[in-house]
Coordinates of C-alpha atoms (C1' of nucleotides) in Angstrom, one line a residue:
Chain A
M7 CA 83.8 4.3 262.6
Y8 CA 86.9 6.0 261.4
D9 CA 89.4 5.2 258.7
L10 CA 92.4 3.9 260.7
R11 CA 95.0 5.9 259.0
Y12 CA 92.9 9.1 259.4
L13 CA 92.4 8.2 263.1
R14 CA 96.1 7.6 263.6
D15 CA 97.2 10.8 261.9
N16 CA 94.6 13.0 263.7
F17 CA 94.4 11.1 266.9
D18 CA 94.6 14.0 269.4
T19 CA 92.4 16.3 267.4
I20 CA 89.6 13.8 267.2
R21 CA 90.0 12.9 270.8
H22 CA 89.7 16.5 271.7
Q23 CA 86.7 17.2 269.6
L24 CA 84.8 14.1 270.7
G25 CA 85.4 15.2 274.3
R26 CA 82.7 17.8 273.6
R27 CA 80.2 15.1 272.8
G28 CA 80.9 13.3 276.1
A29 CA 82.0 10.2 274.2
D30 CA 83.3 7.4 276.5
V31 CA 86.1 6.1 274.4
P32 CA 89.2 4.3 275.9
W33 CA 91.6 6.5 273.9
D34 CA 94.9 5.1 275.2
R35 CA 93.9 1.5 274.6
L36 CA 92.8 2.5 271.2
R37 CA 96.1 4.1 270.3
T38 CA 98.0 1.0 271.5
L39 CA 95.8 -1.3 269.5
I40 CA 96.3 0.8 266.3
E41 CA 100.1 0.6 266.7
Q42 CA 100.0 -3.1 267.6
R43 CA 97.9 -3.9 264.5
R44 CA 100.3 -2.0 262.3
A45 CA 103.3 -3.8 263.7
L46 CA 101.8 -7.3 263.6
A47 CA 100.5 -6.8 260.1
G48 CA 103.9 -5.7 258.9
Q49 CA 105.5 -8.8 260.3
V50 CA 102.9 -11.1 258.8
E51 CA 103.4 -9.4 255.4
Q52 CA 107.1 -9.9 255.5
L53 CA 106.9 -13.5 256.5
R54 CA 104.3 -14.3 253.9
H55 CA 106.6 -12.8 251.3
E56 CA 109.4 -15.3 252.4
L57 CA 106.9 -18.1 252.4
K58 CA 105.8 -17.3 248.9
K59 CA 109.3 -17.2 247.6
G60 CA 110.2 -20.5 249.3
S61 CA 107.2 -22.2 247.9
D62 CA 108.1 -21.0 244.4
E63 CA 111.5 -22.5 245.0
V64 CA 109.9 -25.8 246.0
A65 CA 107.8 -25.8 242.8
K66 CA 110.8 -25.1 240.7
L67 CA 112.9 -27.9 242.3
K68 CA 110.0 -30.4 241.9
R69 CA 109.7 -29.5 238.3
E70 CA 113.3 -30.2 237.8
K71 CA 112.9 -33.5 239.7
Q72 CA 115.3 -32.2 242.4
P73 CA 115.0 -32.9 246.1
A74 CA 113.0 -30.1 247.9
D75 CA 113.0 -31.3 251.4
A76 CA 115.2 -28.6 252.9
P77 CA 113.1 -25.6 251.7
M78 CA 109.9 -27.5 252.6
V79 CA 111.0 -27.9 256.2
A80 CA 112.1 -24.3 256.4
M81 CA 108.8 -23.1 254.9
K82 CA 106.8 -25.2 257.3
A83 CA 108.5 -23.4 260.2
I84 CA 107.7 -20.0 258.7
G85 CA 104.1 -21.1 258.1
E86 CA 103.8 -21.9 261.8
Q87 CA 105.3 -18.6 262.8
I88 CA 102.8 -16.8 260.6
K89 CA 100.0 -18.7 262.1
T90 CA 101.0 -17.7 265.6
I91 CA 101.3 -14.0 264.7
E92 CA 98.0 -14.1 262.8
V93 CA 96.2 -15.4 265.9
E94 CA 97.5 -12.4 267.8
L95 CA 96.7 -10.0 264.9
R96 CA 93.2 -11.3 264.6
T97 CA 92.6 -10.7 268.3
V98 CA 93.9 -7.2 268.0
E99 CA 91.9 -6.4 264.9
E100 CA 88.7 -7.7 266.4
T101 CA 89.1 -5.6 269.5
L102 CA 90.1 -2.6 267.5
T103 CA 87.2 -2.9 265.1
D104 CA 84.7 -3.3 267.9
L105 CA 86.1 -0.2 269.6
N106 CA 86.2 1.7 266.3
L107 CA 82.5 0.9 265.7
R108 CA 81.6 2.4 269.0
I109 CA 83.2 5.8 268.5
P110 CA 80.6 8.5 267.7
N111 CA 80.8 10.7 264.7
L112 CA 82.7 14.0 264.8
P113 CA 80.4 17.1 265.0
H114 CA 80.5 19.5 262.1
A115 CA 82.1 22.9 262.9
S116 CA 78.8 24.7 262.7
V117 CA 77.2 22.6 265.4
P118 CA 76.6 24.6 268.6
V119 CA 78.6 23.3 271.6
G120 CA 76.5 22.2 274.5
N121 CA 75.6 19.4 276.9
D122 CA 71.9 18.7 276.4
A123 CA 68.7 19.9 274.7
G124 CA 68.8 23.1 276.7
D125 CA 71.8 24.2 274.6
N126 CA 70.2 23.6 271.2
K127 CA 69.8 26.7 269.0
E128 CA 66.6 27.7 267.4
A129 CA 67.1 28.4 263.7
R130 CA 63.7 29.6 262.7
Q131 CA 59.9 29.5 263.4
W132 CA 57.0 29.1 261.0
G133 CA 53.4 30.1 261.5
S134 CA 51.8 30.7 264.9
P135 CA 49.9 28.7 267.5
P136 CA 46.2 28.3 266.8
L137 CA 43.7 30.5 268.7
L138 CA 41.7 28.1 270.8
T139 CA 38.6 29.4 272.5
T140 CA 38.5 26.6 275.0
P141 CA 41.3 24.9 277.0
A142 CA 43.3 22.6 274.7
K143 CA 42.5 18.9 275.1
S144 CA 45.1 16.3 274.6
H145 CA 45.0 14.2 271.4
W146 CA 44.2 11.1 273.4
E147 CA 41.2 12.7 275.0
L148 CA 40.0 14.0 271.7
G149 CA 40.8 10.7 269.8
E150 CA 39.2 8.4 272.3
A151 CA 36.1 10.6 272.6
L152 CA 35.8 10.6 268.8
G153 CA 36.2 6.8 268.7
I154 CA 39.2 6.9 266.4
L155 CA 41.9 6.0 268.9
D156 CA 41.9 3.0 271.3
F157 CA 44.7 2.5 273.7
D158 CA 43.0 0.0 276.0
R159 CA 42.3 -2.5 273.3
A160 CA 45.9 -2.1 271.9
A161 CA 47.1 -3.0 275.4
K162 CA 44.9 -6.0 275.4
V163 CA 46.1 -7.2 271.9
T164 CA 49.7 -6.4 272.5
G165 CA 50.8 -4.4 275.5
A166 CA 51.7 -0.9 276.7
R167 CA 52.9 1.7 274.1
F168 CA 50.8 0.4 271.3
A169 CA 47.8 2.1 269.7
V170 CA 44.8 1.1 267.6
M171 CA 43.5 3.6 265.1
M172 CA 40.0 3.0 263.8
G173 CA 37.6 4.3 261.3
V174 CA 38.3 7.9 260.2
G175 CA 41.4 7.8 262.4
A176 CA 42.9 5.0 260.5
R177 CA 42.0 6.7 257.3
L178 CA 43.6 10.0 258.4
E179 CA 46.8 8.2 259.1
R180 CA 46.7 6.6 255.7
A181 CA 45.9 10.0 254.1
L182 CA 48.9 11.6 255.8
I183 CA 51.2 8.8 254.5
N184 CA 49.9 9.3 251.0
Y185 CA 50.1 13.1 251.2
M186 CA 53.7 13.1 252.4
L187 CA 54.8 10.5 249.8
D188 CA 53.0 12.4 247.0
V189 CA 54.6 15.7 247.9
H190 CA 58.1 14.3 248.2
T191 CA 58.0 12.2 245.0
T192 CA 56.2 14.7 242.8
Q193 CA 57.5 18.0 244.1
H194 CA 60.9 17.3 245.7
G195 CA 62.3 14.6 243.4
Y196 CA 62.5 11.6 245.7
R197 CA 62.1 8.1 244.4
E198 CA 59.6 6.1 246.4
V199 CA 60.9 2.9 248.1
L200 CA 59.0 0.2 250.0
P201 CA 61.8 -1.7 251.7
P202 CA 61.8 -4.7 254.0
F203 CA 60.8 -4.0 257.6
L204 CA 63.3 -6.6 258.9
V205 CA 67.0 -6.3 258.3
N206 CA 70.1 -8.2 259.2
R207 CA 72.9 -7.4 261.5
S208 CA 75.2 -6.0 258.8
S209 CA 72.6 -3.4 257.8
M210 CA 72.1 -2.3 261.4
T211 CA 75.9 -2.0 261.9
A212 CA 76.3 0.0 258.7
T213 CA 73.9 2.7 259.8
G214 CA 75.2 2.8 263.3
Q215 CA 72.4 1.2 265.4
L216 CA 74.8 -1.7 266.2
P217 CA 76.9 -2.7 268.0
K218 CA 76.2 0.0 270.6
F219 CA 72.4 0.2 270.7
E220 CA 71.2 -3.4 270.5
E221 CA 69.0 -2.9 273.6
D222 CA 66.9 -0.3 271.7
L223 CA 66.0 -2.8 269.0
F224 CA 63.5 -5.6 268.6
R225 CA 65.1 -8.8 267.5
L226 CA 63.7 -12.0 266.2
R227 CA 64.2 -15.1 268.3
D228 CA 65.0 -17.6 265.5
E229 CA 66.8 -15.4 263.0
D230 CA 69.5 -12.8 263.4
Y231 CA 67.0 -10.2 262.1
F232 CA 65.9 -7.0 263.6
L233 CA 62.7 -4.9 263.2
I234 CA 63.7 -1.6 261.7
P235 CA 63.7 1.4 264.1
T236 CA 63.5 3.7 261.0
A237 CA 63.5 3.4 257.2
E238 CA 66.9 4.9 257.3
V239 CA 68.3 1.5 257.9
P240 CA 67.0 -0.5 254.9
V241 CA 67.0 2.4 252.5
T242 CA 70.6 3.6 253.2
N243 CA 71.7 0.0 253.0
L244 CA 70.2 -0.4 249.5
H245 CA 73.6 0.8 248.3
R246 CA 75.8 -1.0 250.8
D247 CA 79.1 -2.1 249.2
E248 CA 78.4 -0.3 246.0
T249 CA 80.5 2.3 244.1
L250 CA 78.2 4.9 242.7
N251 CA 78.8 7.1 239.7
E252 CA 79.3 10.8 240.5
N253 CA 76.7 11.7 237.9
A254 CA 74.0 9.7 239.6
L255 CA 74.3 11.8 242.8
P256 CA 72.4 12.9 244.7
I257 CA 70.2 9.9 245.0
R258 CA 67.0 10.7 246.9
Y259 CA 64.6 8.2 248.3
A260 CA 61.3 8.6 250.2
A261 CA 60.0 5.6 252.0
Y262 CA 57.0 4.9 254.1
T263 CA 57.6 2.2 256.8
P264 CA 56.4 1.3 260.3
C265 CA 59.2 1.8 262.9
F266 CA 59.8 -0.4 265.9
R267 CA 61.6 0.8 269.0
R268 CA 62.1 -0.8 272.4
E269 CA 62.2 2.6 274.1
A270 CA 64.4 1.0 276.7
G271 CA 65.1 3.5 279.5
S272 CA 62.2 5.7 278.7
Y273 CA 59.8 4.3 281.4
G274 CA 57.5 6.9 282.7
K275 CA 58.0 9.3 279.7
D276 CA 55.1 10.0 277.4
T277 CA 53.2 7.1 278.7
K278 CA 49.9 8.3 277.3
G279 CA 48.9 8.9 273.7
L280 CA 50.6 8.4 270.4
V281 CA 53.8 10.3 271.1
R282 CA 56.1 7.4 272.2
L283 CA 55.1 4.0 270.9
H284 CA 56.9 0.8 270.2
Q285 CA 55.4 0.9 266.7
F286 CA 54.7 4.0 264.6
N287 CA 54.6 5.0 261.0
K288 CA 57.1 7.3 259.4
V289 CA 57.8 8.7 255.9
E290 CA 61.6 8.9 255.7
L291 CA 63.7 10.9 253.3
V292 CA 67.2 9.5 252.5
S293 CA 69.8 11.2 250.4
L294 CA 73.2 10.1 249.2
A295 CA 75.2 13.1 248.2
R296 CA 78.6 14.2 247.1
P297 CA 80.7 15.3 250.1
D298 CA 81.1 18.9 248.8
Q299 CA 77.3 19.2 248.4
S300 CA 76.1 17.5 251.5
Y301 CA 75.5 20.5 253.7
E302 CA 73.5 22.2 251.0
E303 CA 71.6 19.0 250.7
L304 CA 70.9 19.0 254.5
E305 CA 69.3 22.4 254.3
R306 CA 67.3 21.3 251.3
L307 CA 66.1 18.1 252.9
T308 CA 65.1 19.9 256.1
G309 CA 63.1 22.3 254.0
H310 CA 61.4 19.4 252.3
A311 CA 60.3 18.0 255.7
E312 CA 59.1 21.5 256.7
S313 CA 57.0 21.9 253.6
I314 CA 54.7 19.1 254.9
L315 CA 54.0 21.1 258.0
Q316 CA 53.5 24.2 256.0
G317 CA 51.0 22.4 253.7
L318 CA 49.2 21.2 256.8
E319 CA 49.4 24.7 258.3
L320 CA 50.9 23.6 261.5
H321 CA 53.1 25.9 263.6
Y322 CA 56.7 24.7 264.1
R323 CA 60.2 25.7 264.8
V324 CA 63.6 24.3 263.6
V325 CA 66.4 23.8 266.1
A326 CA 70.0 22.9 265.5
L327 CA 71.0 20.2 268.0
C328 CA 74.1 20.9 270.1
T329 CA 77.0 18.6 270.3
G330 CA 75.7 16.9 273.5
D331 CA 72.2 16.2 272.1
M332 CA 73.1 14.8 268.7
G333 CA 72.8 11.1 267.9
F334 CA 75.7 8.8 267.7
S335 CA 76.2 8.8 263.9
A336 CA 75.3 12.4 263.0
A337 CA 77.7 15.2 262.1
K338 CA 74.9 17.7 262.2
T339 CA 71.2 17.5 263.0
Y340 CA 68.2 19.8 262.7
D341 CA 65.1 18.8 264.7
I342 CA 61.8 20.1 263.5
E343 CA 59.4 20.6 266.4
V344 CA 55.7 21.1 266.0
W345 CA 53.5 23.1 268.4
L346 CA 51.3 21.0 270.7
P347 CA 48.6 23.1 272.4
S348 CA 47.8 20.6 275.1
Q349 CA 51.4 20.5 276.3
N350 CA 52.0 24.1 275.6
H351 CA 55.3 23.4 274.0
Y352 CA 57.1 22.2 270.9
R353 CA 57.5 18.5 270.2
E354 CA 60.0 16.8 267.9
I355 CA 58.3 15.6 264.7
S356 CA 61.3 15.3 262.4
S357 CA 65.0 14.9 262.8
C358 CA 67.2 15.7 259.7
S359 CA 70.9 14.7 259.8
N360 CA 74.0 14.7 257.7
F361 CA 76.2 11.8 258.6
E362 CA 78.9 12.8 256.3
G363 CA 81.0 9.7 255.6
F364 CA 80.3 8.0 258.9
Q365 CA 77.7 5.6 257.7
A366 CA 79.2 5.3 254.2
R367 CA 82.5 4.0 255.6
R368 CA 80.7 1.4 257.6
A369 CA 78.5 0.6 254.7
G370 CA 81.1 0.7 252.0
I371 CA 79.1 3.2 249.9
R372 CA 81.5 5.1 247.7
Y373 CA 81.4 7.2 244.6
K374 CA 83.7 7.6 241.7
G375 CA 84.3 10.6 239.6
A376 CA 82.9 10.7 236.1
A377 CA 84.8 8.4 233.7
G378 CA 87.5 10.2 231.8
K379 CA 88.0 12.7 234.6
K380 CA 91.7 12.7 235.5
D381 CA 91.5 13.0 239.2
A382 CA 88.7 10.5 239.6
K383 CA 89.2 8.8 242.9
T384 CA 86.9 6.6 244.8
E385 CA 85.8 7.8 248.2
P386 CA 82.9 7.5 250.7
I387 CA 79.8 9.5 249.8
H388 CA 77.9 11.4 252.4
T389 CA 74.6 10.0 253.7
L390 CA 71.7 12.1 255.0
N391 CA 68.2 11.4 256.2
G392 CA 65.3 13.0 257.8
S393 CA 61.7 12.3 258.8
G394 CA 59.3 13.7 256.4
L395 CA 57.5 13.3 258.8
A396 CA 56.7 11.0 261.7
V397 CA 53.1 10.2 260.8
G398 CA 51.7 9.5 264.3
R399 CA 53.0 12.7 265.7
T400 CA 51.7 14.6 262.8
L401 CA 48.3 13.1 263.5
V402 CA 48.7 14.2 267.1
A403 CA 49.5 17.7 265.9
I404 CA 46.4 17.8 263.7
L405 CA 44.1 16.6 266.4
E406 CA 45.4 19.1 268.9
N407 CA 45.8 22.1 266.6
Y408 CA 42.6 21.7 264.7
Q409 CA 40.4 20.8 267.6
Q410 CA 37.0 22.6 267.9
P411 CA 35.1 23.6 271.0
D412 CA 32.7 20.7 270.5
G413 CA 35.5 18.2 270.3
S414 CA 35.4 17.7 266.6
I415 CA 38.4 18.1 264.3
T416 CA 38.7 20.2 261.2
I417 CA 40.6 18.4 258.5
P418 CA 43.5 20.4 257.0
K419 CA 42.6 21.4 253.4
V420 CA 45.4 19.5 251.7
L421 CA 44.2 16.3 253.2
R422 CA 40.5 16.5 252.2
D423 CA 41.0 15.0 248.8
Y424 CA 42.6 12.0 250.5
M425 CA 39.7 11.8 252.9
G426 CA 37.0 11.5 250.3
G427 CA 36.2 15.2 250.6
M428 CA 35.6 15.0 254.3
E429 CA 36.0 18.4 256.1
R430 CA 35.5 17.5 259.7
I431 CA 35.9 14.5 262.0
K432 CA 32.9 14.1 264.3
K433 CA 32.0 11.4 266.7
E434 CA 31.2 8.2 264.7
Chain B
rG141 C1' 60.5 -28.2 254.8
rG142 C1' 62.6 -32.2 251.0
rA143 C1' 65.9 -33.2 246.5
rG144 C1' 69.4 -31.2 243.1
rA145 C1' 72.7 -27.4 240.6
rG146 C1' 75.6 -23.2 241.3
rG147 C1' 78.4 -18.6 243.3
rU148 C1' 85.5 -16.5 239.4
rG149 C1' 87.2 -9.2 237.4
rG150 C1' 81.6 -4.0 234.9
rC151 C1' 79.3 -8.4 232.1
rC152 C1' 79.9 -13.4 229.8
rG153 C1' 83.1 -17.4 230.6
rA154 C1' 87.8 -20.9 231.1
rG155 C1' 90.5 -22.7 235.0
rU156 C1' 90.5 -29.6 240.1
rG157 C1' 97.1 -28.4 244.0
rG158 C1' 102.7 -24.9 241.9
rC159 C1' 105.2 -18.3 237.6
rC160 C1' 97.0 -17.9 238.1
rG161 C1' 95.5 -11.8 240.1
rA162 C1' 93.5 -15.4 237.1
rA163 C1' 92.9 -17.6 229.5
rG164 C1' 89.3 -16.0 225.9
rG165 C1' 85.3 -12.8 224.6
rC166 C1' 82.1 -8.5 225.3
rA167 C1' 81.7 -3.6 227.2
rG168 C1' 84.9 0.7 228.3
rC169 C1' 89.3 4.1 227.5
rA170 C1' 93.6 5.9 224.3
rG171 C1' 95.6 5.7 219.4
rU172 C1' 96.3 4.2 214.0
rU173 C1' 93.6 3.7 209.5
rU174 C1' 89.2 5.9 207.2
rG175 C1' 85.3 11.3 203.2
rC176 C1' 81.2 10.6 207.7
rU177 C1' 79.0 6.4 210.3
rA178 C1' 80.7 1.6 210.7
rA179 C1' 84.6 -1.8 210.5
rA180 C1' 89.7 -3.3 211.2
rC181 C1' 94.2 -3.0 213.8
rU182 C1' 97.5 -1.6 218.3
rG183 C1' 97.8 -0.6 223.3
rC184 C1' 95.5 0.1 228.1
rC185 C1' 91.7 -1.7 231.1
rG186 C1' 90.0 -4.9 239.1
rU187 C1' 89.9 -3.4 244.3
rA188 C1' 92.1 -2.5 249.1
rG189 C1' 96.4 -1.9 252.4
rG190 C1' 101.8 -1.1 253.3
rG191 C1' 106.9 0.7 251.5
rG192 C1' 109.8 4.0 247.8
rG193 C1' 109.2 8.6 244.4
rA194 C1' 107.5 15.6 243.5
rA195 C1' 105.1 12.8 239.8
rA196 C1' 104.1 9.4 235.4
rC197 C1' 105.4 5.2 238.3
rU198 C1' 107.4 1.2 241.2
rU199 C1' 107.5 -2.7 244.9
rC200 C1' 105.3 -5.9 248.6
rU201 C1' 100.8 -8.1 250.7
rA202 C1' 95.6 -9.4 250.6
rC203 C1' 91.3 -10.5 247.7
rC204 C1' 88.1 -16.0 242.8
rG205 C1' 80.3 -15.7 248.0
rA206 C1' 81.9 -15.5 253.8
rG207 C1' 84.7 -17.9 257.7
rG208 C1' 87.7 -21.9 259.3
rG209 C1' 91.0 -26.3 258.1
rU210 C1' 94.6 -29.6 255.2
rU211 C1' 99.5 -28.5 252.6
rC212 C1' 106.1 -26.2 251.6
rA213 C1' 102.1 -24.2 248.3
rA214 C1' 94.7 -23.5 247.6
rA215 C1' 90.3 -20.2 242.9
rU216 C1' 91.4 -25.6 242.8
rC217 C1' 91.0 -30.5 248.4
rC218 C1' 87.9 -30.8 253.4
rC219 C1' 84.3 -28.5 257.0
rU220 C1' 80.6 -24.7 258.5
rC221 C1' 77.7 -20.7 257.0
rC222 C1' 75.3 -17.2 253.5
rC223 C1' 73.1 -16.3 248.8
rU224 C1' 71.1 -17.6 243.8
rC225 C1' 68.7 -21.1 240.5
rU226 C1' 65.6 -25.7 239.3
rC227 C1' 62.0 -29.5 240.9
rC228 C1' 58.6 -31.2 244.9
rG229 C1' 55.7 -29.8 249.2
rC230 C1' 53.4 -25.6 251.7
rC231 C1' 51.5 -20.8 251.5
rA232 C1' 49.4 -14.9 250.5

RNA sequence: GGAGAGGUGGCCGAGUGGCCGAAGGCAGCAGUUUGCUAAACUGCCGUAGGGGGAAACUUCUACCGAGGGUUCAAAUCCCUCCCUCUCCGCCA
């Protein structure tokens, strides 16, 4: 969503730049609506001014016990005129707002131009693939053989794209959650949050999931509530409609939540294993930052996510998404991709984005300069978030990268305290 | 789920149809007084959008939980919804 004045003043520039994202925006209609809204609003304002003056006149006459019929009749006519124009105005505004909510964010100047994932740019790599002496087995083969993953029973209990973790597998998932939260809260300065897993429509609209992507969400039948697809939604919305003090920024939160996604349109992709599920666990990092510091913050936040993979000693690379591959709300995104031996390629395990003021405008999150400062103005903050990390995919990476010839799994050193000192996962 | 009470500016709190964008108080800011602290006194002190001005500023409009309605005129009357609180029931 764009500030209407900004959109009006920079219409052609924005139109041009969004062309590179392949955004399907009805530009001409949008321009017409903006002008119509402006004209109608002006008319209403002027008529209302007349009405107000007339009503004051009536009040004055009545106080003086004078007849007031003439102005009352005249004002009634104006009142009706206002009502007519307002109906028109409301229609225009509704259409305009709906269109506006469906315009994607503007990419930052540093984002590589491109059409799809093939045009993404690798920023850096860390570590190296493990040296396996036997052909790499997939995590689902390993996990099912060890008795820690069960997809058949998950399908029975719920359906496709769900998983059950059992025994040491369940504990490993829990260990990862705790490890990630501990690192981010004690080493990186994030405040831990445990938010609701269901949110309302306003929250989903504020962070950009709605109105455009409703088919990707699970929705309750009897309430207008949605299951969160990421903790980004409840956590960013903590400060919806708030004006924050500049001194308080940046505000950093780390939240563990399960995430629920319909995965509409991904039939046939990643049908096996833990990689693409309707429900998965994630530790999310969210930051609210001053606009002039948000790109520094994006680098920092991405580094915080990377540090988890470094602690786990997993090989990964970081790529800057190109204009065509970025999400709807993002101005710039880095994906962190972990190495998966069984697939012999990198797989997204974290996505770190700066949304600039895009979500903040929708959410009404603003900040104010420190009191006493002369040029203190109130404007949207910048919001950022990134996975730190997707827990299920991290478990996948551990199983595959730490697999032994006998099918057992070595537990990364940093997790052993969380696993009661256990060093290896063997068949139970 | 049943019964009741409420939602007004950063906070507290007046205001049941007409100079109410909203009394009063607290907090905050600027200043005066004062040996310091404190106190007292004076002034300022909501947000958003449009117009005018280089700017301090000025003017118009909207906003008293949200959305409709009645009326010449709504914080005030009516309807719907949301939220909070109390009691009962149920429940982890």
